[in-house]
Short mmCIF file of C-alpha atoms in Angstrom, two decimals:
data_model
loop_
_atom_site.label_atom_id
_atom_site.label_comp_id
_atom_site.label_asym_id
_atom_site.label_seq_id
_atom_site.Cartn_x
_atom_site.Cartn_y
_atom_site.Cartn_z
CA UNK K 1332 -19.05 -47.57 60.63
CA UNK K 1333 -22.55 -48.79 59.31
CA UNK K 1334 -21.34 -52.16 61.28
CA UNK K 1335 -21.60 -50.18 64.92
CA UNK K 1336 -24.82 -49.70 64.00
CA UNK K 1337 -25.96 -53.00 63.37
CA UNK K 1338 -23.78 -55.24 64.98
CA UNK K 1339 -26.36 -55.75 68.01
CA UNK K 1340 -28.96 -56.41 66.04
CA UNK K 1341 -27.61 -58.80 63.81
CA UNK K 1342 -25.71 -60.32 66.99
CA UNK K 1343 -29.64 -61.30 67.72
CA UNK K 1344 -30.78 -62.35 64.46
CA UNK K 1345 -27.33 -64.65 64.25
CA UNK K 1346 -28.64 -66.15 67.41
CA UNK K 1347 -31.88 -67.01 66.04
CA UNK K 1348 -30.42 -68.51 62.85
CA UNK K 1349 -28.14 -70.88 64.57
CA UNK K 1350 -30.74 -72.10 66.89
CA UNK K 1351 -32.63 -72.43 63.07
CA UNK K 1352 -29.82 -73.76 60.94
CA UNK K 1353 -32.84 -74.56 58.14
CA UNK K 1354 -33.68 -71.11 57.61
CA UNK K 1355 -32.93 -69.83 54.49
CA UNK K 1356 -30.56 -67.89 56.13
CA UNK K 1357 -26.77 -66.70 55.45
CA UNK K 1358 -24.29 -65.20 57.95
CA UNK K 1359 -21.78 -63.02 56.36
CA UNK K 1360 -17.79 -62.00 58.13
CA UNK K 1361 -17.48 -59.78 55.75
CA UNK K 1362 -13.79 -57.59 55.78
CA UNK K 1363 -15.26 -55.74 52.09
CA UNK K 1364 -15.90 -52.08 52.61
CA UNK K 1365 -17.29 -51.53 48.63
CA UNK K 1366 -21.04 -50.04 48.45
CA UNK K 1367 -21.54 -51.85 45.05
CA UNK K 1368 -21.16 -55.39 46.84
CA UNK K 1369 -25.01 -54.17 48.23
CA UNK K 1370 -26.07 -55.09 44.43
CA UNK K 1371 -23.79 -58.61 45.26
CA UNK K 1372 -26.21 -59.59 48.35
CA UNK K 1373 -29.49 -58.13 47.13
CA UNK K 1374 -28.70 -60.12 44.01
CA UNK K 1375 -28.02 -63.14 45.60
CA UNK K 1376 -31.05 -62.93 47.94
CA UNK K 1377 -33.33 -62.39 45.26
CA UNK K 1378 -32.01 -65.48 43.41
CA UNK K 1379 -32.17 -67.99 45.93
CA UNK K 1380 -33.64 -66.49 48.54
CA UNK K 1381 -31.44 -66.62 51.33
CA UNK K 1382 -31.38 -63.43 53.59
CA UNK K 1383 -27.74 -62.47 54.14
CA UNK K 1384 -27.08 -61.20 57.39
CA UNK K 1385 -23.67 -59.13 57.65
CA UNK K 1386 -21.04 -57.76 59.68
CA UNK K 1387 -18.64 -55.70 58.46
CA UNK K 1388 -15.03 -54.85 59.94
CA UNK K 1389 -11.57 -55.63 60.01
CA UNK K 1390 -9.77 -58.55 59.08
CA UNK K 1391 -7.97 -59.27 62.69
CA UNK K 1392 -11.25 -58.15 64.51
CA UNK K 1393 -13.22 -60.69 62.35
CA UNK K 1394 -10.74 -63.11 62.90
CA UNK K 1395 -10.52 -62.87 66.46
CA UNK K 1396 -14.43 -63.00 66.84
CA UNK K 1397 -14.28 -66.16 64.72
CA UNK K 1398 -12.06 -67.33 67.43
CA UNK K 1399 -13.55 -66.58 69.86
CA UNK K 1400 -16.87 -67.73 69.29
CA UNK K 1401 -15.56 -71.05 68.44
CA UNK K 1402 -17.67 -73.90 68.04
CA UNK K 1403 -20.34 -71.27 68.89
CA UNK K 1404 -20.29 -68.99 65.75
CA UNK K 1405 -23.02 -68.35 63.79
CA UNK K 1406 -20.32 -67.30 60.62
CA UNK K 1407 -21.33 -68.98 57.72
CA UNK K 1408 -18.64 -67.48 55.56
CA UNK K 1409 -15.85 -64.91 56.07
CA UNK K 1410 -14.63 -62.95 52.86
CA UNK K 1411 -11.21 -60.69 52.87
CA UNK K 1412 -9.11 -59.43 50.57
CA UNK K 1413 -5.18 -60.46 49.85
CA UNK K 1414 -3.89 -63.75 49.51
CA UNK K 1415 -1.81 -63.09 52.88
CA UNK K 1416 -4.86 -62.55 55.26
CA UNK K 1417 -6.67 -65.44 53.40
CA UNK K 1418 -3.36 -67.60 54.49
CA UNK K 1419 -3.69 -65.98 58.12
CA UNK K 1420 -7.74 -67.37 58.05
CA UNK K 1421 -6.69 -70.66 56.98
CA UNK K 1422 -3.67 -70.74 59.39
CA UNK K 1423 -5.94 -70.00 62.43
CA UNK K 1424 -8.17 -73.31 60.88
CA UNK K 1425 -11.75 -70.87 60.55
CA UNK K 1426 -12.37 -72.48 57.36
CA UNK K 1427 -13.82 -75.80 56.18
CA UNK K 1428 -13.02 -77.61 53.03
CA UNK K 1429 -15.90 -77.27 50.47
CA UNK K 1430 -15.73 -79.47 47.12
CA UNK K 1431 -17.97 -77.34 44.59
CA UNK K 1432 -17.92 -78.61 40.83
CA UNK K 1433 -19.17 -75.20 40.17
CA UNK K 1434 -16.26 -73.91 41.59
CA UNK K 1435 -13.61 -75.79 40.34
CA UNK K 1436 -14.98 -75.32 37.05
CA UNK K 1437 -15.14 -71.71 37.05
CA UNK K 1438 -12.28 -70.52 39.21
CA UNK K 1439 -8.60 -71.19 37.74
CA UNK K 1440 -6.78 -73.85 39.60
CA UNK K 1441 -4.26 -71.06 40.49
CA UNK K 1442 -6.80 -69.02 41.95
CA UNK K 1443 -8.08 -71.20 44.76
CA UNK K 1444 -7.22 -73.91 47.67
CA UNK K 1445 -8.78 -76.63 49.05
CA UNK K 1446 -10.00 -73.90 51.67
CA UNK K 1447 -10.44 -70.76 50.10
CA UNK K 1448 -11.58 -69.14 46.65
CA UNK K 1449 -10.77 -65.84 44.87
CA UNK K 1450 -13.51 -64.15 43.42
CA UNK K 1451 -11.80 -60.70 41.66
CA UNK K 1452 -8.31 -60.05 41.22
CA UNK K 1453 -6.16 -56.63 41.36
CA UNK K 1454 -2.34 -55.84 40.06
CA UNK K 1455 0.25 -54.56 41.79
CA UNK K 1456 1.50 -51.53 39.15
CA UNK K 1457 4.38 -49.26 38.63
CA UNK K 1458 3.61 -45.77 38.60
CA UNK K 1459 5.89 -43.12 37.54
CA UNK K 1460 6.18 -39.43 36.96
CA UNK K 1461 6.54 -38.92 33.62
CA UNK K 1462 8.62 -35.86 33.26
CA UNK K 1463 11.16 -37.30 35.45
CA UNK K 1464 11.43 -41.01 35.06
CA UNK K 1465 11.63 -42.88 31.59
CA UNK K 1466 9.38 -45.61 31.48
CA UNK K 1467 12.39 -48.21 30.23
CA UNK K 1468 13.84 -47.48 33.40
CA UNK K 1469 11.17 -49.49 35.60
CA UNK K 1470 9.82 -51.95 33.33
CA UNK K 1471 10.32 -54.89 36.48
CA UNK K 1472 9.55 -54.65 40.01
CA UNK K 1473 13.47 -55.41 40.35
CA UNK K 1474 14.38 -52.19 38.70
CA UNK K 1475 13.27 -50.22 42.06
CA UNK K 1476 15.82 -51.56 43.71
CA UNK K 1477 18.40 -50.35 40.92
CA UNK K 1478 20.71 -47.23 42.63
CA UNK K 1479 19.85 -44.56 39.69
CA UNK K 1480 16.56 -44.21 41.28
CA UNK K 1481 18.03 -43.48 44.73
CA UNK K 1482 15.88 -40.85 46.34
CA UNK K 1483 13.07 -41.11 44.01
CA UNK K 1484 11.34 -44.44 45.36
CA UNK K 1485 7.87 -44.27 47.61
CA UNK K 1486 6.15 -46.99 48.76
CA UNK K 1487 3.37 -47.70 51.67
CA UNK K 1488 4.51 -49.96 54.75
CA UNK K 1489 6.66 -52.87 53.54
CA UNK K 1490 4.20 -54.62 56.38
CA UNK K 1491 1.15 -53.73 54.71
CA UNK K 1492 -0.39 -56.97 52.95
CA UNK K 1493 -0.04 -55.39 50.07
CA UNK K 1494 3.37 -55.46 49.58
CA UNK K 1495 3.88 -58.48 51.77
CA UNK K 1496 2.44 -60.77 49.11
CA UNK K 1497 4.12 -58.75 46.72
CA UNK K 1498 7.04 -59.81 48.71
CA UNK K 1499 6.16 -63.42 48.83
CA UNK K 1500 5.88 -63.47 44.88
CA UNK K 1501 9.23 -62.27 44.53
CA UNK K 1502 10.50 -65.08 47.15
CA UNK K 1503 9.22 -67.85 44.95
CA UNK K 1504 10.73 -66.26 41.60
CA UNK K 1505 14.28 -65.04 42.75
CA UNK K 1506 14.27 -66.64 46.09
CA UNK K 1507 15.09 -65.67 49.60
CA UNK K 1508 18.28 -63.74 49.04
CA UNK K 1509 18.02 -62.03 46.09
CA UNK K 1510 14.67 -60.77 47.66
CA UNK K 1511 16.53 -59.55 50.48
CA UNK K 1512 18.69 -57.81 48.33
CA UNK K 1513 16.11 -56.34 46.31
CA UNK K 1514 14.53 -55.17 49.84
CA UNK K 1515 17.54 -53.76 51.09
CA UNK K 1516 17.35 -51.62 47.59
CA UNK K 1517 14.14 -50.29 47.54
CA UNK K 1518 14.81 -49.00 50.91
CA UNK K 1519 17.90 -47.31 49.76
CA UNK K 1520 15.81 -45.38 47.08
CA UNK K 1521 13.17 -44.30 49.39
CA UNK K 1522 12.65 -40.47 48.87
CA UNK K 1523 11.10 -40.35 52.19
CA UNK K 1524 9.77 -42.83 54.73
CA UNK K 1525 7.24 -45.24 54.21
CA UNK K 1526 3.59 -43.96 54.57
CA UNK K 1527 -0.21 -43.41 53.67
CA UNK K 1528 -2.21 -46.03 51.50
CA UNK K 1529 -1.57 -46.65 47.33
CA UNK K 1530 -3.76 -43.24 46.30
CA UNK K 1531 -1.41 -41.38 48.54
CA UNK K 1532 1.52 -42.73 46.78
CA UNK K 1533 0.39 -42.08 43.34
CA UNK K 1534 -0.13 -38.42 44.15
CA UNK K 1535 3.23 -38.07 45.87
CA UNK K 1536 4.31 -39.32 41.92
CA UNK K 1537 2.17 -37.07 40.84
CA UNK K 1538 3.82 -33.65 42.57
CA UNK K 1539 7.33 -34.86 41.67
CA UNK K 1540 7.69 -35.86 45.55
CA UNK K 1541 8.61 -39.34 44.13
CA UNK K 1542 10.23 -40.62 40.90
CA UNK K 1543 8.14 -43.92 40.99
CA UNK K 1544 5.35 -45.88 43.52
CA UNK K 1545 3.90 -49.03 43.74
CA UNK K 1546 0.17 -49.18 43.47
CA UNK K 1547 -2.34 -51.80 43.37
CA UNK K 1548 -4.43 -51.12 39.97
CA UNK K 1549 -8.09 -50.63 41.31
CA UNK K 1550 -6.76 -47.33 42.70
CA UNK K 1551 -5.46 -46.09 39.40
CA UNK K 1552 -8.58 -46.98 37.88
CA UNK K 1553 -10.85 -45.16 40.23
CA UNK K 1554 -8.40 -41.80 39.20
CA UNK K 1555 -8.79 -42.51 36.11
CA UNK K 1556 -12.46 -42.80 36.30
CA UNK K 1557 -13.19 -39.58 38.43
CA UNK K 1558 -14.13 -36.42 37.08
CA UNK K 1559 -12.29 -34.07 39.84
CA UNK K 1560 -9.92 -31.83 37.77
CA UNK K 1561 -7.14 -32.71 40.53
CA UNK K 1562 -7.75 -36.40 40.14
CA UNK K 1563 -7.23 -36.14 36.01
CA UNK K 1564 -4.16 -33.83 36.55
CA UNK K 1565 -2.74 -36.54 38.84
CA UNK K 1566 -3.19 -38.71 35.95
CA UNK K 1567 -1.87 -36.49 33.57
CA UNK K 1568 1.29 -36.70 35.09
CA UNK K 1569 1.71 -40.20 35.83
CA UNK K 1570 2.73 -43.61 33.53
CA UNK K 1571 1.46 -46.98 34.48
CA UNK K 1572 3.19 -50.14 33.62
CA UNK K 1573 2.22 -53.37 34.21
CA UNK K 1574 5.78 -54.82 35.55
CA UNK K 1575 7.67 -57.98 34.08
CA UNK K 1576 6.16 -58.27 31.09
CA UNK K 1577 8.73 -59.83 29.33
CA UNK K 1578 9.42 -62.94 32.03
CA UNK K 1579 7.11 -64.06 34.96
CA UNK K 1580 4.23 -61.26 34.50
CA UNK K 1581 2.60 -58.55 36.67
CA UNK K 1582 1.99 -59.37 40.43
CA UNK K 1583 -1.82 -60.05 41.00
CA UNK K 1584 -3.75 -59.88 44.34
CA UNK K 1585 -7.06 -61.07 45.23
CA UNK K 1586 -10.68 -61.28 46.89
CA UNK K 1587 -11.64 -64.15 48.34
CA UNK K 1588 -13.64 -66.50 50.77
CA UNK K 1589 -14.45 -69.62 52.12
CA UNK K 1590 -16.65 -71.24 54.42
CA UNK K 1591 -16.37 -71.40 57.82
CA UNK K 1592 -15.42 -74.67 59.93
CA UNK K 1593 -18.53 -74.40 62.50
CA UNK K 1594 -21.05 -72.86 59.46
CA UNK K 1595 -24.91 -73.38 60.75
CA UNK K 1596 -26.05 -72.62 57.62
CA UNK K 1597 -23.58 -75.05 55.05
CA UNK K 1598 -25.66 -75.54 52.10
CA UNK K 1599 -26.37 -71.47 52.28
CA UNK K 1600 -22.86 -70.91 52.21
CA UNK K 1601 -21.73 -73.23 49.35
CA UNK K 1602 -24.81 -71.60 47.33
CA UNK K 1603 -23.18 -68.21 48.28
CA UNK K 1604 -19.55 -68.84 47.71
CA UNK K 1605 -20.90 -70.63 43.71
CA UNK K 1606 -23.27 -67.35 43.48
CA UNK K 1607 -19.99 -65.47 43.33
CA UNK K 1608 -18.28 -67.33 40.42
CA UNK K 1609 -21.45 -66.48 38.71
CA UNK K 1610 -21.22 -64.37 35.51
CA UNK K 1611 -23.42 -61.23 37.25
CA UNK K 1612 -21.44 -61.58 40.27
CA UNK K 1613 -17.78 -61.34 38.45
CA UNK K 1614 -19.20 -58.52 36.78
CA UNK K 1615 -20.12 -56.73 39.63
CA UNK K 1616 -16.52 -56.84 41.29
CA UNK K 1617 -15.06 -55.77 38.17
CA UNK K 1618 -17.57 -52.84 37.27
CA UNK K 1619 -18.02 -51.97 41.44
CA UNK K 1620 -14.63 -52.15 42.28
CA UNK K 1621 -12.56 -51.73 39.10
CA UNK K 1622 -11.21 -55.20 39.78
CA UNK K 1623 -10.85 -58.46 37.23
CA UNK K 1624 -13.07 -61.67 37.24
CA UNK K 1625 -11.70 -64.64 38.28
CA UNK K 1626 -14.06 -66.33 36.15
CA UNK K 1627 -12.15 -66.46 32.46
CA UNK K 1628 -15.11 -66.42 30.43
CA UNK K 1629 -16.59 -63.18 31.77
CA UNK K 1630 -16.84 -60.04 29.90
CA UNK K 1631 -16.87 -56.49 31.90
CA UNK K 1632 -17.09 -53.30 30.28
CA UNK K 1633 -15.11 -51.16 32.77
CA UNK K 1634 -13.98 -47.57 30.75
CA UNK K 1635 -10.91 -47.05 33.26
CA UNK K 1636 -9.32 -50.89 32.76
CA UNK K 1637 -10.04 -50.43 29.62
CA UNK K 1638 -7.52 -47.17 29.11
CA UNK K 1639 -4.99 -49.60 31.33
CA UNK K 1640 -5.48 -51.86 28.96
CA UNK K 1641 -4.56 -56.18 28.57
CA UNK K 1642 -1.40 -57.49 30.55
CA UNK K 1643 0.08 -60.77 31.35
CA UNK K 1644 -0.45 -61.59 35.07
CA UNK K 1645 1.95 -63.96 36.93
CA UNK K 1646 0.08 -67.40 37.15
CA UNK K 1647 1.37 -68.51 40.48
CA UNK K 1648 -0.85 -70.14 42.68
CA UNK K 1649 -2.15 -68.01 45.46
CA UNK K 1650 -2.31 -70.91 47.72
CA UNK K 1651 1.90 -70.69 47.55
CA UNK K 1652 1.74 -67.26 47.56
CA UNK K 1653 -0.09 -67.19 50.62
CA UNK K 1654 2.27 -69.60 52.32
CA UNK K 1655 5.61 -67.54 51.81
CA UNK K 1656 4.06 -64.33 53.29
CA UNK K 1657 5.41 -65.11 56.49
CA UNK K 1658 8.93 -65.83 55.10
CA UNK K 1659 8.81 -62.21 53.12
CA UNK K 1660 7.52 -60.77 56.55
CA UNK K 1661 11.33 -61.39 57.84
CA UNK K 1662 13.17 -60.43 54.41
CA UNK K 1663 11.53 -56.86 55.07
CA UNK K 1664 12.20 -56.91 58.51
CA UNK K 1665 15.95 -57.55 57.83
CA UNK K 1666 16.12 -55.24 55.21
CA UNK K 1667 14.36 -52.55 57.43
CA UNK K 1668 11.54 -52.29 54.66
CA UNK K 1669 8.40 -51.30 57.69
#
């Protein structure tokens, strides 16, 4: 990981720029592993000119360095991705409150906290294989837990993120025990065991070793947008819906950030977290990362969510969402959804 690499020397430089909290100078947690957010910071840089200094990794190892370095850190801002590890951030008190009229402007009261913003947003999809599932029969992410799909369901680790907040969504619509129920379903349909990440779902579709998958919709689109000849057969042989049309809408999942309690470099971070509610920043996590603006106004020209097409997302605020991921954590773990 390019991280490994670096992590010493930016360890240094972070030194420096805490001692120097003036310097135009922003620390970045960053748990994004997309080569088109380079175009994000070399944008930003070139803008303002703040130098952003990075370190990539995982969400829990980020965290815990956070934590560790306490009042010590030279983290301006940490960015993630799902609404659940956002919550975990903000449960563990990393982040500061930041009051941005730029922000609140541009970002939909649904799609931020006092804490915390969302900068893209991704589904959560329905795939099917088309020569042996009819489309009408999974129209709602309730109908995988309907018994004339037994043995033809495949999903990745009911304690992935993922489907956790997908979990937590269905909480707050149907409540705790018809969630349960719907668990307890799914997991009755499984045509094998829980495993691999979305792509490897899809493909399992794909081959016929599952009726139907949940995906998240960035990984359709980058199928759909590669030119392998395996990659387009896999998408020959797969539908997509975008689930509950007809009542609360399609699941949605984001990116997001916020700035960090002990930040040296404040006024470098609020410039940062505004630069990416910024029209060339909204289109570079849809067109980089086949994902949607947050920003309503934007315009993307992205071929592959293009072929997917317009859908109604569910409008609930990801700042609930967030806070009922713990709650869905024990639904699955009743219904023995792991």
């Amino acid at each position: 990981m390019k991280s490994t690499v670096v992590a010493a020397t930016l360890c240094a430089l972070f030194a420096a720029t805490a001692a120097h909290a003036d310097e135009k100078v922003l620390n970045l947690y960053t748990a994004r592993h997309y080569q088109t957010d380079e175009a994000l910071y070399a944008n930003f840089t070139k803008a303002t000119g703040i130098k952003v200094n990075r370190i990539e990794g995982k969400e829990d190892a980020l965290l815990e360095r956070i934590r560790s370095e306490g009042e010590n850190s030279p983290a301006d801002v940490l960015i993630t991705v799902d609404a659940s590890r956002l919550a975990k951030a903000d449960e563990l008190g990393v982040f500061a409150p930041v009051k941005s009229e730029t922000l609140e402007a541009r970002i939909p009261a649904n799609l931020r906290t006092n804490t915390w913003f969302a900068f893209s947003t991704r589904a959560r999809v329905i795939v099917y294989n088309k020569s042996a599932i009819k489309a009408e029969q999974v129209q709602n992410y309730e109908d995988l837990a309907n018994p004339a799909l037994k043995g033809k369901v495949c999903t990745r680790s009911g304690s992935h993120p993922y489907n956790l907040s997908l979990g937590a969504a269905m909480i707050e619509h149907n409540g705790v025990e018809k969630t349960e129920a719907w668990a307890k379903g799914i997991v009755a349909n499984f045509a094998r065991d829980p495993k691999g990440g979305d792509t490897d779902q899809i493909r399992a579709v794909a081959a016929g070793e599952c009726g139907v998958a949940i995906a998240n919709s960035y990984y359709v689109a980058r199928l759909i947008n590669s030119t392998k000849p395996e990659d387009q057969q896999v998408m020959g042989a797969v539908g997509v819906i975008w689930p509950n049309q007809a009542n609360v809408g399609t699941h949605i999942n984001v990116s997001g950030g916020g700035m960090l309690k002990h930040a040296p470099n404040k006024a470098a971070a609020v410039a940062f977290l505004e630069y990416l509610a910024s029209d060339d920043a909204q289109r570079y996590f849809a067109d980089g990362n086949n994902e949607w603006p947050v920003v309503q106004s934007v315009k993307v020209s992205n071929a592959a969510l293009e072929k997917l097409g317009a859908f109604k997302a569910d409008a609930l605020p990801v700042g609930k969402l967030a806070n009922t991921v713990a709650e869905a954590q024990k639904v699955y773990d009743r219904a023995g959804y792991r």
